[in-house]
XYZ file of C-alpha atoms in Angstrom:
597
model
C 131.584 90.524 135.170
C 130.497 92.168 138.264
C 131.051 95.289 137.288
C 129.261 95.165 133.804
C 126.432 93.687 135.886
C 125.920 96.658 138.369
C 126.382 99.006 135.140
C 123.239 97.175 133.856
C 120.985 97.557 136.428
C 121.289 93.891 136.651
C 122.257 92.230 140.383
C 124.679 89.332 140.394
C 123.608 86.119 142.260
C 126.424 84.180 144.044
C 127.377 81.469 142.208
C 125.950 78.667 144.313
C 122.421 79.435 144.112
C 119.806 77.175 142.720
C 118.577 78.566 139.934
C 120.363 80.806 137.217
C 118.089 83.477 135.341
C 118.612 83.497 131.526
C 119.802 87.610 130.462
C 117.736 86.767 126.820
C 114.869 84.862 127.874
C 114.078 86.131 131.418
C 113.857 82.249 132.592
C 114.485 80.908 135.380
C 115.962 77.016 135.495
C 118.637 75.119 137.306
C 121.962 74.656 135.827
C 123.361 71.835 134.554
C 119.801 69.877 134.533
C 119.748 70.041 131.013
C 121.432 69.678 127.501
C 122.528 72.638 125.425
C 119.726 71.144 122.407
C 117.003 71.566 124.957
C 117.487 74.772 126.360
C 118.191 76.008 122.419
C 114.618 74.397 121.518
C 113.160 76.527 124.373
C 114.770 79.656 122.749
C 113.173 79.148 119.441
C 109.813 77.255 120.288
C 107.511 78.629 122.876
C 104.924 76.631 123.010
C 102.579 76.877 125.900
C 103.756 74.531 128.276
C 100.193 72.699 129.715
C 96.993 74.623 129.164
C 95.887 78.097 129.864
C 95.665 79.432 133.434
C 92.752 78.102 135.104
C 89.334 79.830 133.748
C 91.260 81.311 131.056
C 90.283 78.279 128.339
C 86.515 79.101 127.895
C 87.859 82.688 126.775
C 90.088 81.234 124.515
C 87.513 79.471 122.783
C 85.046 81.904 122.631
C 87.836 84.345 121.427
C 88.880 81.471 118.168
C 85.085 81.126 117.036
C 84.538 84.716 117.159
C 87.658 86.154 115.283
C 87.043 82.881 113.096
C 83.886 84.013 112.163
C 85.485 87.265 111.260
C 88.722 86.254 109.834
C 86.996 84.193 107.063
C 85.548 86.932 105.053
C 87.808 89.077 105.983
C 90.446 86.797 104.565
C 88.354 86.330 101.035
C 88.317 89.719 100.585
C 92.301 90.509 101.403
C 92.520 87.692 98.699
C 91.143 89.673 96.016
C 93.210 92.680 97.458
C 96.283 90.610 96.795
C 95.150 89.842 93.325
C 95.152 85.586 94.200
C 92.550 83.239 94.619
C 90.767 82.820 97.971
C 91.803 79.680 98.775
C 95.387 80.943 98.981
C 94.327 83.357 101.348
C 92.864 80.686 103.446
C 95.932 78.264 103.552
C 97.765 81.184 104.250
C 95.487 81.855 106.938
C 95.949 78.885 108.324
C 99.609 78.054 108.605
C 100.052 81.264 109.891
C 98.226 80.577 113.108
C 99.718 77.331 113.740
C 103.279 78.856 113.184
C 102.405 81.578 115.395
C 101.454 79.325 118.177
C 104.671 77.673 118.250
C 106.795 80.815 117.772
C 105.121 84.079 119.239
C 105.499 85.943 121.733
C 102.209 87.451 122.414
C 99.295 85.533 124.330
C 96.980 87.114 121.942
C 98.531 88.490 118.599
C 96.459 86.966 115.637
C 98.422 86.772 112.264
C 97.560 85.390 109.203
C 96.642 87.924 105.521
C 96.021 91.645 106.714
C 95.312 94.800 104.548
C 98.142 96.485 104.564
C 100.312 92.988 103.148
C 97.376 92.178 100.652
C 97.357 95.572 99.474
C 101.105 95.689 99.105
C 100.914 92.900 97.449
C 98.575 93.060 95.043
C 100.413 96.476 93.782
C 103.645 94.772 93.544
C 102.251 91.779 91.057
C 101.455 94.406 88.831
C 105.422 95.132 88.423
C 106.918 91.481 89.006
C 104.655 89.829 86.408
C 107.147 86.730 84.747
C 106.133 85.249 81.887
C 105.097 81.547 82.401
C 104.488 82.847 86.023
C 100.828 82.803 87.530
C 99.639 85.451 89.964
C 99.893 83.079 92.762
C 103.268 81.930 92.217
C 104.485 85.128 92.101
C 102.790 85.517 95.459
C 104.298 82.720 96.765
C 107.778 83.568 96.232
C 107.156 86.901 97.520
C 106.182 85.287 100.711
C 109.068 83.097 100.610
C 111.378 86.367 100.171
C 109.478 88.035 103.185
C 110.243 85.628 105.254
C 113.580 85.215 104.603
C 114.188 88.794 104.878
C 112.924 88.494 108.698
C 114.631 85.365 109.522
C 117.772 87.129 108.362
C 117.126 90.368 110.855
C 116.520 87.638 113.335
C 119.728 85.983 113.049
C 121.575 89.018 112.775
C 119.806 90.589 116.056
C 118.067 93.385 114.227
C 114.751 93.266 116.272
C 115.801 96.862 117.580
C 114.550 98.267 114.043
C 110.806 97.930 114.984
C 111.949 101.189 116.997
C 112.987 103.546 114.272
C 109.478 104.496 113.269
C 107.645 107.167 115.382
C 104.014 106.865 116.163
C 103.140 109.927 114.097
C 104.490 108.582 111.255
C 102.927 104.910 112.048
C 99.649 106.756 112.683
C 100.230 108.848 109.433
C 101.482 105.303 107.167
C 98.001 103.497 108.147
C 95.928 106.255 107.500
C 97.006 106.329 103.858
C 97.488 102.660 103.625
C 93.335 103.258 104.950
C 92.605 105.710 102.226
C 94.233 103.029 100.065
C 91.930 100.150 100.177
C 89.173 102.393 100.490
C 89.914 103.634 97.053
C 90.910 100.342 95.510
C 87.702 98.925 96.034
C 85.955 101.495 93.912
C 85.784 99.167 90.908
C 84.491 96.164 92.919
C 81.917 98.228 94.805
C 81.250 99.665 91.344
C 80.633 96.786 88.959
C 82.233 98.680 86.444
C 85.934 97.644 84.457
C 88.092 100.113 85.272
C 91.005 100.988 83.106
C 94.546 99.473 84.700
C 96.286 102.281 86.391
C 96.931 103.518 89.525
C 94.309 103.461 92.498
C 94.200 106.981 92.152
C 93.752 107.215 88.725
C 91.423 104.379 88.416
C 89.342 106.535 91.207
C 89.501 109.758 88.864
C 88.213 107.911 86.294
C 85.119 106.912 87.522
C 84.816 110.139 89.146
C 84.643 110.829 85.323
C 82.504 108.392 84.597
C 79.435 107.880 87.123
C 76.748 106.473 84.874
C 79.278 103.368 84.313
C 78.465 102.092 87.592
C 76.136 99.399 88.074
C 73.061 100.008 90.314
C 72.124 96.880 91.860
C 76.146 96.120 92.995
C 76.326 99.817 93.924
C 73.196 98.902 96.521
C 75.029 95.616 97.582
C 78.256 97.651 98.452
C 76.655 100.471 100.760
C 74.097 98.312 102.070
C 76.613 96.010 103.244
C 78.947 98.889 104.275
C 76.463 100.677 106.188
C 75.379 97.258 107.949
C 79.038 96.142 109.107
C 79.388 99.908 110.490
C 75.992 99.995 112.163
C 76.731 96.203 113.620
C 80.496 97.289 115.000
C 78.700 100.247 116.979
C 75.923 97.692 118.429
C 77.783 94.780 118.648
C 81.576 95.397 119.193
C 82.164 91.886 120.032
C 80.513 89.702 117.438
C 81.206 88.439 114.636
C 79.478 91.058 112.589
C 81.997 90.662 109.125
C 80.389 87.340 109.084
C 76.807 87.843 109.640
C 76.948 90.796 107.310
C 78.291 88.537 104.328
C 75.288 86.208 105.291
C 72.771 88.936 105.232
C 73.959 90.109 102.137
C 74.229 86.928 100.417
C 70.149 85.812 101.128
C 69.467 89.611 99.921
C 71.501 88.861 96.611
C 69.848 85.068 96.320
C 66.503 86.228 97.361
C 65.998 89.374 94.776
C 67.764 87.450 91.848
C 70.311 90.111 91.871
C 73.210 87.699 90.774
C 71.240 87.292 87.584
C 71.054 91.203 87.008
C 74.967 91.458 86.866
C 75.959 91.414 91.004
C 79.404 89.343 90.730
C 80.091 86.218 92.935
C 83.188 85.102 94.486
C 82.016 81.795 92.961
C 83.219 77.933 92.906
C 85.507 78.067 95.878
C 88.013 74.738 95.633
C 89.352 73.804 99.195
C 91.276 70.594 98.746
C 94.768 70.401 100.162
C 97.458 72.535 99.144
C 100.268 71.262 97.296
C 103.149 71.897 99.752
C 106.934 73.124 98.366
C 108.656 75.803 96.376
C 106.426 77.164 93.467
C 107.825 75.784 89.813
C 111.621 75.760 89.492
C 111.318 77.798 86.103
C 109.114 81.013 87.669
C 111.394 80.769 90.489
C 114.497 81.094 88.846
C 113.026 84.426 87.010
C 112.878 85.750 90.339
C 116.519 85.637 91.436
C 118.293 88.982 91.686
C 115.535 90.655 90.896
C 115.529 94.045 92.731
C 112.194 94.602 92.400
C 110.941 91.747 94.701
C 114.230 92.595 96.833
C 112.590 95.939 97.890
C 109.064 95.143 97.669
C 109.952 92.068 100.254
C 111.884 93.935 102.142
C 109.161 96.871 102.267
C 106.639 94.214 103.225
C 108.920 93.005 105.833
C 109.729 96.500 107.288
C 105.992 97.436 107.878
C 104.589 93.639 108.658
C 107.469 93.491 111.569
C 106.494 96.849 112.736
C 102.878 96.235 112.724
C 103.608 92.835 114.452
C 105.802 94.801 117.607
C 103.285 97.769 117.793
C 99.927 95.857 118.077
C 101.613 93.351 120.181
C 103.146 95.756 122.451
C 99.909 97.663 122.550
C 97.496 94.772 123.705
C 100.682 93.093 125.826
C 101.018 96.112 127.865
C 97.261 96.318 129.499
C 98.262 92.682 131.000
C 101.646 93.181 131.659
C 102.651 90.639 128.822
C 106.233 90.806 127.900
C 106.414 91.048 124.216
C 110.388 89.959 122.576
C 110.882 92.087 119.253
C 113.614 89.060 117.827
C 111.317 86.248 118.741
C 108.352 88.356 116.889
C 111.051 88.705 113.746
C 111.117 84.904 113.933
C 107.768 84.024 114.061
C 107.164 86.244 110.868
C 109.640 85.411 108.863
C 108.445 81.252 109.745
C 104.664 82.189 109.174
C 106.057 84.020 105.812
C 108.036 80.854 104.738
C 104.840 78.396 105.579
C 102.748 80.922 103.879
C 104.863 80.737 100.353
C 105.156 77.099 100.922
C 101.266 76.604 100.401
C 101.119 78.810 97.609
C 99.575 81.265 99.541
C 100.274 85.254 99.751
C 102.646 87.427 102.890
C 101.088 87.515 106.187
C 101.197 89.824 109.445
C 98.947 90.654 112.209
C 95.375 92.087 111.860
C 95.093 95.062 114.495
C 90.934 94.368 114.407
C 91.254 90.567 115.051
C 93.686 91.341 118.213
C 91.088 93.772 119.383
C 88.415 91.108 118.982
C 90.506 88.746 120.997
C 91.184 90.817 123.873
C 87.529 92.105 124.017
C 86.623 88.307 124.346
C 88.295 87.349 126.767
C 91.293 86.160 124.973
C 94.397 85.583 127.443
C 96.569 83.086 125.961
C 98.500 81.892 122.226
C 95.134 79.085 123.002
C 92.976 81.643 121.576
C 95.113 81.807 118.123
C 94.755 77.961 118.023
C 90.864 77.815 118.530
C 90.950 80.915 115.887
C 92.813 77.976 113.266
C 90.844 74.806 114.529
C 86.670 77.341 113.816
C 88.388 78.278 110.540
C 88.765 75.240 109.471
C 85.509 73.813 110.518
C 83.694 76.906 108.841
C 85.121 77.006 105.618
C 84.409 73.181 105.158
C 81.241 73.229 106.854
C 79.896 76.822 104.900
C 81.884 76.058 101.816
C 78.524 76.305 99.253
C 77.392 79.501 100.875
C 81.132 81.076 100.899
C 80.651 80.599 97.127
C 77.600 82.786 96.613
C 79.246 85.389 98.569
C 78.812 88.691 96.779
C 81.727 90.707 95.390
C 80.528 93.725 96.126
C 79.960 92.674 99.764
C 83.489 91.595 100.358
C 84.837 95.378 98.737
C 82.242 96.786 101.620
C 84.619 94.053 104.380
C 87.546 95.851 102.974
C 86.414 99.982 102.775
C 84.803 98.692 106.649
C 88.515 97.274 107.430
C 90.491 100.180 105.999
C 88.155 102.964 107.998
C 88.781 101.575 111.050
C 92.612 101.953 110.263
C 92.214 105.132 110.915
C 92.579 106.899 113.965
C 91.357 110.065 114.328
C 91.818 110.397 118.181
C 94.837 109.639 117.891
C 95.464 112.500 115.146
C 94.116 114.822 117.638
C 96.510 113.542 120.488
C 99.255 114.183 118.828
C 98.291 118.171 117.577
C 97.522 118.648 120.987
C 101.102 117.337 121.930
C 103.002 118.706 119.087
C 102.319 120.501 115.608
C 105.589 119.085 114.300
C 104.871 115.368 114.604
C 101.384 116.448 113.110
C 102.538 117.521 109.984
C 104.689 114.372 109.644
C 101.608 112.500 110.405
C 99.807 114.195 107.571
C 102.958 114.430 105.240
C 103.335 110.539 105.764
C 99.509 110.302 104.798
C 100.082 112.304 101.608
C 103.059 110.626 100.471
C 100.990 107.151 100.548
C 98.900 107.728 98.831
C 100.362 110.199 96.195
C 103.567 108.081 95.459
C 101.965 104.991 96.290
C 102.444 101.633 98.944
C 106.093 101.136 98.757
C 107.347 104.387 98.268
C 105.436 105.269 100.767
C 107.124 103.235 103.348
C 110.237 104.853 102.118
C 108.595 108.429 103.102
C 107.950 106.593 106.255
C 111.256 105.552 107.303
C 113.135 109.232 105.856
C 110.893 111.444 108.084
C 111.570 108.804 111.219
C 114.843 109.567 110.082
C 114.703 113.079 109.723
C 112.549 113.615 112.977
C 115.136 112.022 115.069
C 117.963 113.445 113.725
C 116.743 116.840 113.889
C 116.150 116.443 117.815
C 119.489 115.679 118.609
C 121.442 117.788 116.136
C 119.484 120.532 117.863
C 119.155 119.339 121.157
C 118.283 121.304 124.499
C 120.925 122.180 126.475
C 121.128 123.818 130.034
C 123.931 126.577 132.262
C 122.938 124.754 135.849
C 123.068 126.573 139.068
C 122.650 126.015 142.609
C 118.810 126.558 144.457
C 117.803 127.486 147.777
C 116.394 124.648 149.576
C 116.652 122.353 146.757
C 120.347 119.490 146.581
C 122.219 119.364 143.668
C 122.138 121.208 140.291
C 119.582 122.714 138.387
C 119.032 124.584 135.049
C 118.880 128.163 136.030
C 115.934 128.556 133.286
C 113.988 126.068 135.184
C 114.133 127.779 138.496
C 113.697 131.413 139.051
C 115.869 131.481 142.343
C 119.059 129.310 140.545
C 122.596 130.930 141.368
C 125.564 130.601 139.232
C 128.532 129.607 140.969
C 130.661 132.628 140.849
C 133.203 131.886 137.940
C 132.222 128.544 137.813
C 129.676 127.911 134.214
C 128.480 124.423 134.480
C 127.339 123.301 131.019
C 124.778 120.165 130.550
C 123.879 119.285 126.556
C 120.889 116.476 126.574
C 122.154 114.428 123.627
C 125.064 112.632 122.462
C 127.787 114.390 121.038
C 128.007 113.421 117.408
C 129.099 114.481 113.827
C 125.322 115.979 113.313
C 125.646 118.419 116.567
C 129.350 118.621 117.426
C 129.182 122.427 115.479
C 126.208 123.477 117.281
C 127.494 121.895 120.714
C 130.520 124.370 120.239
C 128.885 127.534 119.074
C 126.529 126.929 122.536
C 129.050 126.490 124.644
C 131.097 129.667 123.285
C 128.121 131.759 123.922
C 127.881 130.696 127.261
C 131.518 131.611 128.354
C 131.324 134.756 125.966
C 128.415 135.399 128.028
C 130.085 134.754 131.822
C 133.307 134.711 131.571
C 134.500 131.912 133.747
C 137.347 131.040 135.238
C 136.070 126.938 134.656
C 134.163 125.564 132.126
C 132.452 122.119 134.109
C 130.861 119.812 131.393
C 128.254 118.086 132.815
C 128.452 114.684 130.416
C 125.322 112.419 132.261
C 122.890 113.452 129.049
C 125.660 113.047 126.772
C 126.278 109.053 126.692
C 127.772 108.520 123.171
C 130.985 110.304 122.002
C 131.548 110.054 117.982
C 134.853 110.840 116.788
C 133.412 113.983 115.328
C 132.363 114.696 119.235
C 135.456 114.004 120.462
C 137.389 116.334 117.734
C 135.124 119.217 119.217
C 135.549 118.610 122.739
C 139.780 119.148 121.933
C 139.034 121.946 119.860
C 137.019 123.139 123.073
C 139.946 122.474 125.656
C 142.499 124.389 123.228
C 140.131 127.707 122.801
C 139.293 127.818 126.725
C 143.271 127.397 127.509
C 144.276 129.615 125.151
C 141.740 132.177 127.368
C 143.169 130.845 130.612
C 139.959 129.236 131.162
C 139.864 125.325 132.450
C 137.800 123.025 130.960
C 136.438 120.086 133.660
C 134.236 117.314 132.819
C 131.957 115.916 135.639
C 129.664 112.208 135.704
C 131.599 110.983 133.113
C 130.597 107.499 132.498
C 133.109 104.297 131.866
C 132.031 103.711 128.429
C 132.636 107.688 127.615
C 136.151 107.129 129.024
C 136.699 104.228 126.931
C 135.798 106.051 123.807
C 138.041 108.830 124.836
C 141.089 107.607 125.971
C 142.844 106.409 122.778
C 142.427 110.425 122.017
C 144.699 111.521 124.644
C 142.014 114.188 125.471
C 141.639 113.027 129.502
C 145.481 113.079 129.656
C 145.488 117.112 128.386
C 142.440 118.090 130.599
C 143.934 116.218 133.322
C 142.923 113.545 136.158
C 142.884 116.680 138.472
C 139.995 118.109 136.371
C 137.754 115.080 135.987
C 135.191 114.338 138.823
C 132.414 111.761 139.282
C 130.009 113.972 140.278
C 128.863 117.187 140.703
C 129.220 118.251 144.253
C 132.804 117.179 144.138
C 133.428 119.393 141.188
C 132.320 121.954 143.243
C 134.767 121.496 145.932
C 137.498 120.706 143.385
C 136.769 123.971 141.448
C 136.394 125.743 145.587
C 140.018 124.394 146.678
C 141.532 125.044 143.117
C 140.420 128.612 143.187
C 139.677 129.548 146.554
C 136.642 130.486 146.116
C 134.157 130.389 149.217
């Protein structure tokens, strides 16, 4: 035990001190104090224990009323993104929040419907229609399958996945998830019907067809739009969403314009949900269906990510800790409340976390206060959500999906890399040419792709010694680096696998083609993982060089790379004599061996 504890970085306390520090949860508590059912609870709930640090409650509260006043609209419209009513939406909202509070990780995170969900939703009820099955239904069991998707990665400790997307392609997904909602809102902020098709398609055809659109919700649309863009530049803080809907509802009440053809979002029904599974009969049509497997586990993939990333990205300007498994928990539980009230999938909303930390926001309080204005809003403003103009809420959404987009962040990574910019804009394109879900597929391959094209490729260095300057160096890196006379020390930075074991050989032969040593020193510390593939080369590597009379010596060869080689028999042929912990003592090895000075 000691041993794998040093190997961690971790240091071992004696055995008799007073408190013991938990390796999952970072906590510190006294053994044997209490049960095994308690300190499980603690692992699954994290409620905040007592209220927020002192002075930190005011900006709590201030932080709930304000993103309250801007999740409500925002929420209607996601509704109509997702293709249910808005009271779903709401509920949805709701249960979220509370089941975040008890199960996040982040002091400020705020879940609940988001665009990227709605709008993945309300594409996929266009392909899981049942018959006898309502809209809503079919949203609920999606939720239902979302969440169990994440409580599954959960239990089976897959929390590391929220790694396997790169930022360009992240940066790339939103952007076309952006471009998106943009476009799916042109029939809304049109008042025209649009033909059923694809968002690109229904986009072409009123391209086709300008004189379809209807002036006065045209007007309601940009005037809104243009307001909500003007107010986040003036007032980055407040709840502008809000006060724009307002504004634009006493412009359509005041000019009559509801009677000229402006749609309203209407009678808006707010009593309590009826909790539990949707109908026994739609559900059943569900099961095995491989359509809401993938589209689930699509909604999963990118919620989950989205969760880590905007977590991880507020967290880290505090020095919050944020735990990728607990996150997968706390989705998949706000997905399975969320399907239980009939509502629609749910994930974080980037904008609402900004809001929260611009507040003042410091604690899971805020979230809390967020659910507790909600709910005083929507039954206190309940007549005036009604009258609430449709093409308003498509002008929330287009204001929603530009700020998705991050240019700056585009020209960060050109400036870094042309590479990761074209799978930025690649991931863009294949959005929104192939669509939501296949575009998370496009997402995932080029992740894929990128990272296996770095290490099947990887840079590799012959190391030297340097005037002045201990230890080994790459001789590229330094202009005054010295070869060891007869001695070529190799050093490949990645691990030797099935994708690079060819290229690791044809390197290596150039190098001794190119100085003929007498040894052939492996420098393994960049290495770290040894597939069988690897392990096949590094034999065929030993035979060549003795069949040239050359020796092959490894050097910093870690414990877990001799564990994966042993069973070979490859340390046996090359030979205790030959293997050496570090670097300076492969020098003197190879010096005494040879007799070289």
């Amino acid at each position: 035990m000691s041993a794998v504890c040093h190997r961690s970085g971790v240091t071992p306390q004696p055995r008799d001190e007073a408190v013991v520090r938990s390796t999952s949860t970072g906590r510190w508590s006294l053994p044997g104090r209490r049960p095994a059912a308690v300190d499980w609870a603690q692992e699954v709930i994290a409620v905040p224990l007592g209220p927020p640090p002192h002075g930190a409650l005011r900006g709590d509260v201030v932080a709930g009323i304000t993103v309250a006043a801007y999740l409500v609209p925002q929420v209607l419209a996601y509704s109509g993104l997702a293709r249910v009513p808005p009271a779903a939406g709401l509920w949805a909202a709701f249960v979220a929040l509370a089941v975040y509070f008890l199960l996040g990780s982040s002091p400020q995170l705020s879940v609940g419907p988001e665009s990227t969900t709605a709008l993945m939703t309300g594409a996929a009820l266009a392909t899981l229609a049942i018959p006898g099955a309502s809209a809503q239904d079919t949203a609920a069991v999606l939720a239902l399958a979302v969440g169990a998707v994440c409580l599954l990665a959960w239990a089976g400790g897959l929390g590391f996945l929220a790694d396997l997307l790169s930022k360009p392609v992240l940066v790339g997904y939103m952007a076309g998830i952006a471009g998106l909602m943009v476009l799916s809102q042109a029939a809304r902020a049109s008042g025209t019907d649009v033909p059923d098709a694809s968002v690109l398609a229904q986009t072409w055809w009123l391209v086709q067809h300008p004189a379809q659109a209807h002036g006065p919700t045209v007007l309601v649309f940009a005037g809104t739009l243009v307001l909500l863009l003007l107010g986040a530049r003036l007032w980055p803080t407040g709840p502008v969403p809000l006060l724009g809907m307002l504004l634009a509802t006493l412009a359509v009440a005041a000019a009559g314009l509801s009677d000229d053809g402006v749609a309203v979002v209407g009678t808006l029904p707010f009593a309590l949900p009826s909790i539990g599974l949707p109908p026994v009969s739609s559900l059943g049509s569900y099961v095995g269906s491989w359509a809401l497997l993938t589209t689930a586990l699509a909604i999963a993939v990118v919620g989950f990510t989205d969760n880590v990333l905007t977590a991880r990205a507020f967290g880290d300007r505090h020095g919050d800790r944020v735990d990728a498994r607990r996150e997968l928990l706390a989705l998949g539980a706000a997905n399975v409340a969320a399907g239980m009230v009939h509502g629609f999938p749910v994930s974080s909303s980037g904008s609402r976390t900004a809001i929260v930390d611009a507040v003042g926001g410091r604690s899971r309080w805020a979230g809390l206060s967020t659910l507790g204005a909600a709910l005083v809003l929507v039954l206190a403003l309940r007549p005036v959500l009604a009258r609430f103009p449709d093409a308003a809420l498509a002008g929330v959404v287009v204001y929603a999906g530009l700020r998705l987009i991050d240019v700056a962040e585009f020209v960060r990574i050109a400036r870094y890399r042309r590479t990761e910019l074209a799978i930025a804009l690649a991931t863009t394109a294949g959005v929104l040419a192939l669509g939501v879900l296949e575009g998370v597929l496009v997402a995932i391959s080029l992740s894929l792709v990128d990272v296996i094209g770095r290490v099947a490729r990887p840079h590799d260095a012959i190391e030297g010694l340097v005037p002045d300057l201990a230890g080994m160096h790459d001789v590229d890196d330094h202009a005054g680096a010295v070869v060891v006379p007869g001695l070529l020390v190799y050093r490949y930075d990645a691990p030797l696998f099935f994708a690079n074991a060819d290229n690791f050989l044809t390197r290596v032969r150039e190098a001794v083609a190119a100085y003929g040593p007498q040894w052939v020193l492996l420098n393994t510390e960049a290495i770290g993982e040894v597939d069988f593939t690897g392990a096949v080369a590094l034999e065929t590597l030993r035979a060549e060089l003795e069949a040239e009379g050359v020796v092959l010596a490894l050097a910093r060869l870690k414990q877990d790379q001799r564990d994966a080689l042993e069973p070979s028999g490859l340390l046996d042929r090359i030979g205790a004599e030959h293997i050496f912990p570090t670097l300076p003592t492969a020098l003197e090895g190879y010096r005494a061996a040879t007799g070289q000075p």
